[in-house]
């Protein structure tokens, strides 16, 4: 806008009622310009809903101002504001008509340069890249405001990359961020998008690193983590971990940094790098609040997945107790205590309690190896019991070791008439199997009731109000 054009002089130059009309026009236009800047700030801050509302206000005010003084010397400014706001709103036809009107009535070089630049951006946005490049090449160096030049570089980069002029396109993306710091984030996302499209993994890495070290990008944290996940799906979690290198030093809030670290932790875990995964989870868990508690629960879950014996459970208390206010931590701690007590019952004359411990380990703790060990302990303790076949099948399902599976298969071969084995091999349920399951469930329900009564008496159940 030509803010240097003195409003007072313009008003005094008018005659009669024109003075009043000119004042109204300029006040309205001034307000519209302010709203447009607010809208731009909101857009660059990621507040799309709020920015759209402001752009609509800009269109309304600039239109009102123009109609109040259609022959005034600021009509071109009004149409330029309308064009830019409509462009932001995605109303390409309306934006195009307003830009044409600007060029029809304006003789101001600065206004005409901006109009040419946004005509170029508009052309690129609808796929007319050749025309868009020609307009942008001519306009970029003629516009005064850095924010407009940055916008030009951004749109020219899109056009160049679309036409396969990759080196020039990357250069324009760099210049967009260098020209105006409000465009660092859009240029970073653009770099990632084109990195996926080309593909160019180095540019994706550069884009992600730019964003996590730009404070204004943290409002897009969910989108960035989603892009990293998409990268992992395509190129593997191990490669995706590299995208979040130095995430612990990201120029974001502690809360947002922790979200990045947990994303990296999960990627490392999926890639088999348990050392990195646990280190990141511990770092997040060292904080306070819900996210720290969730990290501790995750760390405990990972350790449970590797647990093979009862002794592996005790160390988890140190991990989970600082997070005991969370339901996730309470669920694991209570399940651990139930498993421990059921195992005691099993070793002290009630072997069926081992099946209860195995099922809680499998279904609640998600500790397959420990569950297999407990099922096997029952089958070995009472090989002739009615539920030995069930226990052997449960252990086999959860065992990854080939030698162990072979041994379990041999034990199952020796039980051809077992109701559970027959069902597993032939799918025959039968009345006998139903009766066995009902008896087992009744026994386990009774045992679990006793367990909870004992744990409550000891005040060992987390989250249960203490009288």
Short mmCIF file of N, CA and C in Angstrom, two decimals, residues 308-435:
data_model
loop_
_atom_site.label_atom_id
_atom_site.label_comp_id
_atom_site.label_asym_id
_atom_site.label_seq_id
_atom_site.Cartn_x
_atom_site.Cartn_y
_atom_site.Cartn_z
N UNK A 308 10.90 -61.91 30.80
CA UNK A 308 10.85 -63.36 30.64
C UNK A 308 10.58 -64.09 31.95
N UNK A 309 10.81 -63.42 33.07
CA UNK A 309 10.62 -64.07 34.36
C UNK A 309 10.07 -63.07 35.36
N UNK A 310 9.59 -63.59 36.48
CA UNK A 310 8.95 -62.75 37.48
C UNK A 310 9.89 -61.68 38.02
N UNK A 311 11.17 -62.00 38.11
CA UNK A 311 12.12 -61.02 38.64
C UNK A 311 12.21 -59.77 37.78
N UNK A 312 11.73 -59.85 36.52
CA UNK A 312 11.78 -58.68 35.63
C UNK A 312 10.71 -57.65 35.99
N UNK A 313 9.75 -58.01 36.83
CA UNK A 313 8.65 -57.10 37.14
C UNK A 313 9.01 -56.07 38.21
N UNK A 314 9.76 -56.48 39.22
CA UNK A 314 10.04 -55.60 40.35
C UNK A 314 10.67 -54.26 39.95
N UNK A 315 11.65 -54.24 39.02
CA UNK A 315 12.26 -52.95 38.65
C UNK A 315 11.29 -51.96 38.02
N UNK A 316 10.16 -52.45 37.55
CA UNK A 316 9.21 -51.55 36.90
C UNK A 316 8.54 -50.60 37.88
N UNK A 317 8.53 -50.97 39.15
CA UNK A 317 7.91 -50.09 40.14
C UNK A 317 8.63 -48.74 40.20
N UNK A 318 9.95 -48.78 40.13
CA UNK A 318 10.71 -47.52 40.18
C UNK A 318 10.38 -46.63 38.99
N UNK A 319 10.07 -47.23 37.87
CA UNK A 319 9.69 -46.46 36.68
C UNK A 319 8.30 -45.87 36.83
N UNK A 320 7.38 -46.66 37.36
CA UNK A 320 5.97 -46.29 37.34
C UNK A 320 5.48 -45.50 38.56
N UNK A 321 6.10 -45.68 39.71
CA UNK A 321 5.59 -45.02 40.90
C UNK A 321 5.55 -43.49 40.79
N UNK A 322 6.55 -42.83 40.15
CA UNK A 322 6.42 -41.37 39.99
C UNK A 322 5.23 -40.96 39.13
N UNK A 323 4.68 -41.93 38.37
CA UNK A 323 3.54 -41.63 37.50
C UNK A 323 2.26 -42.28 38.03
N UNK A 324 2.23 -42.61 39.32
CA UNK A 324 1.14 -43.41 39.86
C UNK A 324 -0.21 -42.70 39.78
N UNK A 325 -0.22 -41.40 39.60
CA UNK A 325 -1.50 -40.68 39.47
C UNK A 325 -2.19 -40.98 38.15
N UNK A 326 -1.45 -41.50 37.17
CA UNK A 326 -2.04 -41.77 35.85
C UNK A 326 -2.70 -43.15 35.84
N UNK A 327 -3.79 -43.26 35.10
CA UNK A 327 -4.51 -44.52 35.03
C UNK A 327 -3.67 -45.62 34.38
N UNK A 328 -2.85 -45.23 33.40
CA UNK A 328 -2.01 -46.22 32.74
C UNK A 328 -1.02 -46.86 33.69
N UNK A 329 -0.39 -46.04 34.52
CA UNK A 329 0.57 -46.56 35.49
C UNK A 329 -0.14 -47.41 36.53
N UNK A 330 -1.31 -46.97 36.98
CA UNK A 330 -2.07 -47.73 37.97
C UNK A 330 -2.45 -49.10 37.43
N UNK A 331 -2.87 -49.16 36.17
CA UNK A 331 -3.27 -50.43 35.58
C UNK A 331 -2.12 -51.43 35.56
N UNK A 332 -0.94 -50.95 35.20
CA UNK A 332 0.22 -51.85 35.15
C UNK A 332 0.64 -52.28 36.56
N UNK A 333 0.73 -51.31 37.47
CA UNK A 333 1.14 -51.64 38.84
C UNK A 333 0.18 -52.64 39.48
N UNK A 334 -1.10 -52.45 39.30
CA UNK A 334 -2.07 -53.38 39.88
C UNK A 334 -1.99 -54.75 39.24
N UNK A 335 -1.77 -54.78 37.91
CA UNK A 335 -1.64 -56.06 37.23
C UNK A 335 -0.39 -56.80 37.70
N UNK A 336 0.70 -56.06 37.89
CA UNK A 336 1.92 -56.68 38.40
C UNK A 336 1.67 -57.31 39.77
N UNK A 337 0.99 -56.59 40.65
CA UNK A 337 0.73 -57.11 41.99
C UNK A 337 -0.18 -58.34 41.94
N UNK A 338 -1.16 -58.33 41.06
CA UNK A 338 -2.04 -59.50 40.92
C UNK A 338 -1.27 -60.71 40.41
N UNK A 339 -0.42 -60.47 39.40
CA UNK A 339 0.38 -61.57 38.86
C UNK A 339 1.30 -62.14 39.94
N UNK A 340 1.92 -61.28 40.70
CA UNK A 340 2.84 -61.75 41.76
C UNK A 340 2.11 -62.59 42.81
N UNK A 341 0.93 -62.13 43.22
CA UNK A 341 0.21 -62.85 44.25
C UNK A 341 -0.38 -64.16 43.70
N UNK A 342 -0.88 -64.13 42.49
CA UNK A 342 -1.40 -65.35 41.87
C UNK A 342 -0.29 -66.40 41.74
N UNK A 343 0.90 -65.95 41.39
CA UNK A 343 2.01 -66.90 41.29
C UNK A 343 2.29 -67.51 42.66
N UNK A 344 2.24 -66.67 43.70
CA UNK A 344 2.42 -67.21 45.06
C UNK A 344 1.39 -68.30 45.34
N UNK A 345 0.14 -68.05 45.03
CA UNK A 345 -0.90 -69.05 45.22
C UNK A 345 -0.57 -70.32 44.43
N UNK A 346 -0.09 -70.11 43.19
CA UNK A 346 0.21 -71.26 42.34
C UNK A 346 1.31 -72.13 42.89
N UNK A 347 2.29 -71.50 43.49
CA UNK A 347 3.42 -72.25 44.04
C UNK A 347 3.10 -72.84 45.41
N UNK A 348 2.01 -72.40 46.01
CA UNK A 348 1.67 -72.83 47.37
C UNK A 348 0.47 -73.78 47.39
N UNK A 349 0.22 -74.46 46.28
CA UNK A 349 -0.80 -75.50 46.31
C UNK A 349 -2.02 -75.24 45.45
N UNK A 350 -2.10 -74.13 44.77
CA UNK A 350 -3.23 -73.86 43.87
C UNK A 350 -2.68 -73.56 42.47
N UNK A 351 -2.18 -74.59 41.80
CA UNK A 351 -1.50 -74.36 40.51
C UNK A 351 -2.34 -73.65 39.46
N UNK A 352 -3.68 -73.80 39.51
CA UNK A 352 -4.51 -73.13 38.51
C UNK A 352 -4.34 -71.62 38.56
N UNK A 353 -3.88 -71.10 39.69
CA UNK A 353 -3.64 -69.66 39.79
C UNK A 353 -2.56 -69.21 38.81
N UNK A 354 -1.69 -70.14 38.39
CA UNK A 354 -0.66 -69.80 37.40
C UNK A 354 -1.29 -69.45 36.06
N UNK A 355 -2.41 -70.10 35.74
CA UNK A 355 -3.10 -69.75 34.49
C UNK A 355 -3.64 -68.33 34.59
N UNK A 356 -4.20 -67.97 35.75
CA UNK A 356 -4.67 -66.59 35.93
C UNK A 356 -3.54 -65.60 35.78
N UNK A 357 -2.39 -65.92 36.38
CA UNK A 357 -1.23 -65.03 36.26
C UNK A 357 -0.78 -64.92 34.82
N UNK A 358 -0.81 -66.05 34.09
CA UNK A 358 -0.39 -66.04 32.69
C UNK A 358 -1.32 -65.20 31.83
N UNK A 359 -2.63 -65.30 32.10
CA UNK A 359 -3.59 -64.55 31.28
C UNK A 359 -3.50 -63.05 31.54
N UNK A 360 -3.29 -62.66 32.80
CA UNK A 360 -3.11 -61.23 33.09
C UNK A 360 -1.82 -60.73 32.45
N UNK A 361 -0.77 -61.53 32.49
CA UNK A 361 0.50 -61.14 31.86
C UNK A 361 0.34 -60.95 30.36
N UNK A 362 -0.47 -61.83 29.77
CA UNK A 362 -0.68 -61.75 28.32
C UNK A 362 -1.61 -60.60 27.94
N UNK A 363 -2.73 -60.45 28.64
CA UNK A 363 -3.79 -59.54 28.22
C UNK A 363 -3.68 -58.13 28.79
N UNK A 364 -3.12 -57.99 29.97
CA UNK A 364 -3.03 -56.67 30.60
C UNK A 364 -1.61 -56.12 30.54
N UNK A 365 -0.66 -56.94 30.94
CA UNK A 365 0.74 -56.48 30.91
C UNK A 365 1.33 -56.52 29.50
N UNK A 366 0.73 -57.28 28.63
CA UNK A 366 1.24 -57.48 27.27
C UNK A 366 2.72 -57.92 27.36
N UNK A 367 2.92 -58.95 28.19
CA UNK A 367 4.26 -59.50 28.41
C UNK A 367 4.25 -60.94 27.90
N UNK A 368 4.36 -61.15 26.59
CA UNK A 368 4.18 -62.50 26.02
C UNK A 368 5.16 -63.54 26.54
N UNK A 369 6.41 -63.17 26.73
CA UNK A 369 7.39 -64.15 27.16
C UNK A 369 7.12 -64.59 28.59
N UNK A 370 6.81 -63.64 29.45
CA UNK A 370 6.48 -63.98 30.83
C UNK A 370 5.22 -64.83 30.87
N UNK A 371 4.22 -64.47 30.08
CA UNK A 371 2.99 -65.24 30.04
C UNK A 371 3.26 -66.68 29.61
N UNK A 372 4.08 -66.86 28.59
CA UNK A 372 4.42 -68.21 28.13
C UNK A 372 5.09 -69.00 29.25
N UNK A 373 5.97 -68.35 29.98
CA UNK A 373 6.67 -69.04 31.08
C UNK A 373 5.69 -69.48 32.16
N UNK A 374 4.68 -68.65 32.45
CA UNK A 374 3.71 -69.00 33.48
C UNK A 374 2.77 -70.11 33.02
N UNK A 375 2.35 -70.06 31.74
CA UNK A 375 1.54 -71.17 31.20
C UNK A 375 2.32 -72.49 31.29
N UNK A 376 3.59 -72.41 30.90
CA UNK A 376 4.42 -73.61 30.92
C UNK A 376 4.62 -74.11 32.35
N UNK A 377 4.78 -73.19 33.28
CA UNK A 377 4.95 -73.59 34.69
C UNK A 377 3.74 -74.39 35.17
N UNK A 378 2.55 -73.98 34.74
CA UNK A 378 1.35 -74.73 35.12
C UNK A 378 1.36 -76.12 34.49
N UNK A 379 1.66 -76.20 33.18
CA UNK A 379 1.63 -77.48 32.48
C UNK A 379 2.64 -78.46 33.05
N UNK A 380 3.78 -77.95 33.47
CA UNK A 380 4.82 -78.80 34.06
C UNK A 380 4.43 -79.21 35.47
N UNK A 381 3.80 -78.31 36.21
CA UNK A 381 3.44 -78.61 37.60
C UNK A 381 2.34 -79.67 37.68
N UNK A 382 1.37 -79.59 36.77
CA UNK A 382 0.25 -80.55 36.81
C UNK A 382 -0.03 -81.06 35.40
N UNK A 383 0.84 -81.92 34.86
CA UNK A 383 0.71 -82.36 33.47
C UNK A 383 -0.58 -83.12 33.18
N UNK A 384 -1.20 -83.71 34.19
CA UNK A 384 -2.42 -84.48 33.98
C UNK A 384 -3.68 -83.65 34.24
N UNK A 385 -3.53 -82.38 34.57
CA UNK A 385 -4.69 -81.55 34.90
C UNK A 385 -5.55 -81.29 33.67
N UNK A 386 -6.83 -80.97 33.86
CA UNK A 386 -7.72 -80.75 32.72
C UNK A 386 -7.34 -79.57 31.84
N UNK A 387 -6.55 -78.64 32.40
CA UNK A 387 -6.21 -77.44 31.61
C UNK A 387 -4.75 -77.42 31.16
N UNK A 388 -4.10 -78.58 31.21
CA UNK A 388 -2.70 -78.64 30.77
C UNK A 388 -2.59 -78.36 29.26
N UNK A 389 -3.52 -78.94 28.49
CA UNK A 389 -3.50 -78.68 27.05
C UNK A 389 -3.69 -77.21 26.75
N UNK A 390 -4.60 -76.55 27.46
CA UNK A 390 -4.82 -75.11 27.27
C UNK A 390 -3.54 -74.35 27.57
N UNK A 391 -2.86 -74.72 28.66
CA UNK A 391 -1.64 -74.03 29.05
C UNK A 391 -0.53 -74.24 28.02
N UNK A 392 -0.40 -75.47 27.53
CA UNK A 392 0.63 -75.74 26.51
C UNK A 392 0.35 -74.96 25.22
N UNK A 393 -0.91 -74.91 24.83
CA UNK A 393 -1.27 -74.14 23.62
C UNK A 393 -1.01 -72.65 23.84
N UNK A 394 -1.33 -72.16 25.05
CA UNK A 394 -1.07 -70.76 25.34
C UNK A 394 0.40 -70.43 25.28
N UNK A 395 1.24 -71.32 25.82
CA UNK A 395 2.69 -71.10 25.78
C UNK A 395 3.20 -71.14 24.35
N UNK A 396 2.69 -72.08 23.56
CA UNK A 396 3.16 -72.19 22.18
C UNK A 396 2.83 -70.95 21.36
N UNK A 397 1.63 -70.43 21.58
CA UNK A 397 1.20 -69.24 20.83
C UNK A 397 2.10 -68.04 21.12
N UNK A 398 2.66 -67.98 22.31
CA UNK A 398 3.42 -66.81 22.74
C UNK A 398 4.93 -67.00 22.64
N UNK A 399 5.37 -68.20 22.26
CA UNK A 399 6.79 -68.50 22.23
C UNK A 399 7.36 -68.29 20.83
N UNK A 400 8.44 -67.53 20.75
CA UNK A 400 9.09 -67.29 19.46
C UNK A 400 10.26 -68.23 19.23
N UNK A 401 10.80 -68.81 20.29
CA UNK A 401 11.97 -69.69 20.18
C UNK A 401 11.59 -70.99 19.46
N UNK A 402 12.29 -71.30 18.39
CA UNK A 402 11.94 -72.47 17.58
C UNK A 402 12.10 -73.77 18.35
N UNK A 403 13.19 -73.89 19.08
CA UNK A 403 13.42 -75.11 19.84
C UNK A 403 12.33 -75.32 20.88
N UNK A 404 11.94 -74.23 21.53
CA UNK A 404 10.89 -74.33 22.53
C UNK A 404 9.56 -74.70 21.90
N UNK A 405 9.27 -74.14 20.74
CA UNK A 405 8.01 -74.46 20.04
C UNK A 405 7.99 -75.93 19.63
N UNK A 406 9.13 -76.43 19.19
CA UNK A 406 9.22 -77.84 18.80
C UNK A 406 8.93 -78.74 19.99
N UNK A 407 9.49 -78.39 21.14
CA UNK A 407 9.26 -79.18 22.35
C UNK A 407 7.79 -79.13 22.74
N UNK A 408 7.18 -77.96 22.65
CA UNK A 408 5.77 -77.83 22.98
C UNK A 408 4.90 -78.64 22.02
N UNK A 409 5.27 -78.65 20.75
CA UNK A 409 4.52 -79.46 19.78
C UNK A 409 4.56 -80.94 20.15
N UNK A 410 5.71 -81.38 20.63
CA UNK A 410 5.84 -82.77 21.05
C UNK A 410 4.93 -83.07 22.24
N UNK A 411 4.85 -82.13 23.17
CA UNK A 411 3.98 -82.34 24.33
C UNK A 411 2.51 -82.37 23.91
N UNK A 412 2.16 -81.54 22.96
CA UNK A 412 0.78 -81.50 22.48
C UNK A 412 0.42 -82.76 21.70
N UNK A 413 1.40 -83.31 20.96
CA UNK A 413 1.17 -84.55 20.23
C UNK A 413 0.78 -85.69 21.16
N UNK A 414 1.27 -85.60 22.39
CA UNK A 414 0.99 -86.66 23.37
C UNK A 414 -0.39 -86.50 24.00
N UNK A 415 -1.16 -85.49 23.60
CA UNK A 415 -2.48 -85.24 24.18
C UNK A 415 -3.55 -85.18 23.09
N UNK A 416 -3.66 -86.22 22.27
CA UNK A 416 -4.61 -86.16 21.14
C UNK A 416 -6.07 -86.08 21.57
N UNK A 417 -6.39 -86.54 22.77
CA UNK A 417 -7.78 -86.54 23.21
C UNK A 417 -8.13 -85.33 24.07
N UNK A 418 -7.16 -84.47 24.32
CA UNK A 418 -7.42 -83.27 25.12
C UNK A 418 -8.41 -82.37 24.38
N UNK A 419 -9.41 -81.88 25.11
CA UNK A 419 -10.46 -81.07 24.48
C UNK A 419 -9.89 -79.81 23.83
N UNK A 420 -8.92 -79.20 24.47
CA UNK A 420 -8.32 -77.97 23.93
C UNK A 420 -7.49 -78.26 22.69
N UNK A 421 -6.77 -79.37 22.72
CA UNK A 421 -5.94 -79.75 21.57
C UNK A 421 -6.82 -80.10 20.38
N UNK A 422 -7.92 -80.84 20.63
CA UNK A 422 -8.84 -81.18 19.54
C UNK A 422 -9.42 -79.92 18.91
N UNK A 423 -9.79 -78.96 19.76
CA UNK A 423 -10.36 -77.71 19.23
C UNK A 423 -9.33 -76.96 18.40
N UNK A 424 -8.07 -76.90 18.89
CA UNK A 424 -7.03 -76.17 18.17
C UNK A 424 -6.75 -76.79 16.81
N UNK A 425 -6.87 -78.11 16.71
CA UNK A 425 -6.51 -78.79 15.46
C UNK A 425 -7.68 -78.99 14.52
N UNK A 426 -8.88 -79.18 15.08
CA UNK A 426 -10.03 -79.52 14.23
C UNK A 426 -11.19 -78.54 14.37
N UNK A 427 -11.08 -77.60 15.29
CA UNK A 427 -12.14 -76.61 15.45
C UNK A 427 -13.39 -77.15 16.09
N UNK A 428 -13.30 -78.29 16.76
CA UNK A 428 -14.47 -78.89 17.40
C UNK A 428 -14.58 -78.40 18.84
N UNK A 429 -15.65 -77.70 19.12
CA UNK A 429 -15.82 -77.17 20.46
C UNK A 429 -16.32 -78.24 21.40
N UNK A 430 -17.53 -78.67 21.25
CA UNK A 430 -18.08 -79.75 22.07
C UNK A 430 -18.45 -79.29 23.47
N UNK A 431 -19.29 -80.11 24.10
CA UNK A 431 -19.77 -79.77 25.45
C UNK A 431 -18.65 -79.81 26.47
N UNK A 432 -17.72 -80.73 26.29
CA UNK A 432 -16.64 -80.88 27.26
C UNK A 432 -15.82 -79.61 27.37
N UNK A 433 -15.48 -79.01 26.23
CA UNK A 433 -14.67 -77.79 26.24
C UNK A 433 -15.41 -76.65 26.93
N UNK A 434 -16.70 -76.53 26.64
CA UNK A 434 -17.49 -75.48 27.28
C UNK A 434 -17.54 -75.64 28.79
N UNK A 435 -17.68 -76.88 29.23
CA UNK A 435 -17.72 -77.13 30.68
C UNK A 435 -16.39 -76.81 31.33
#
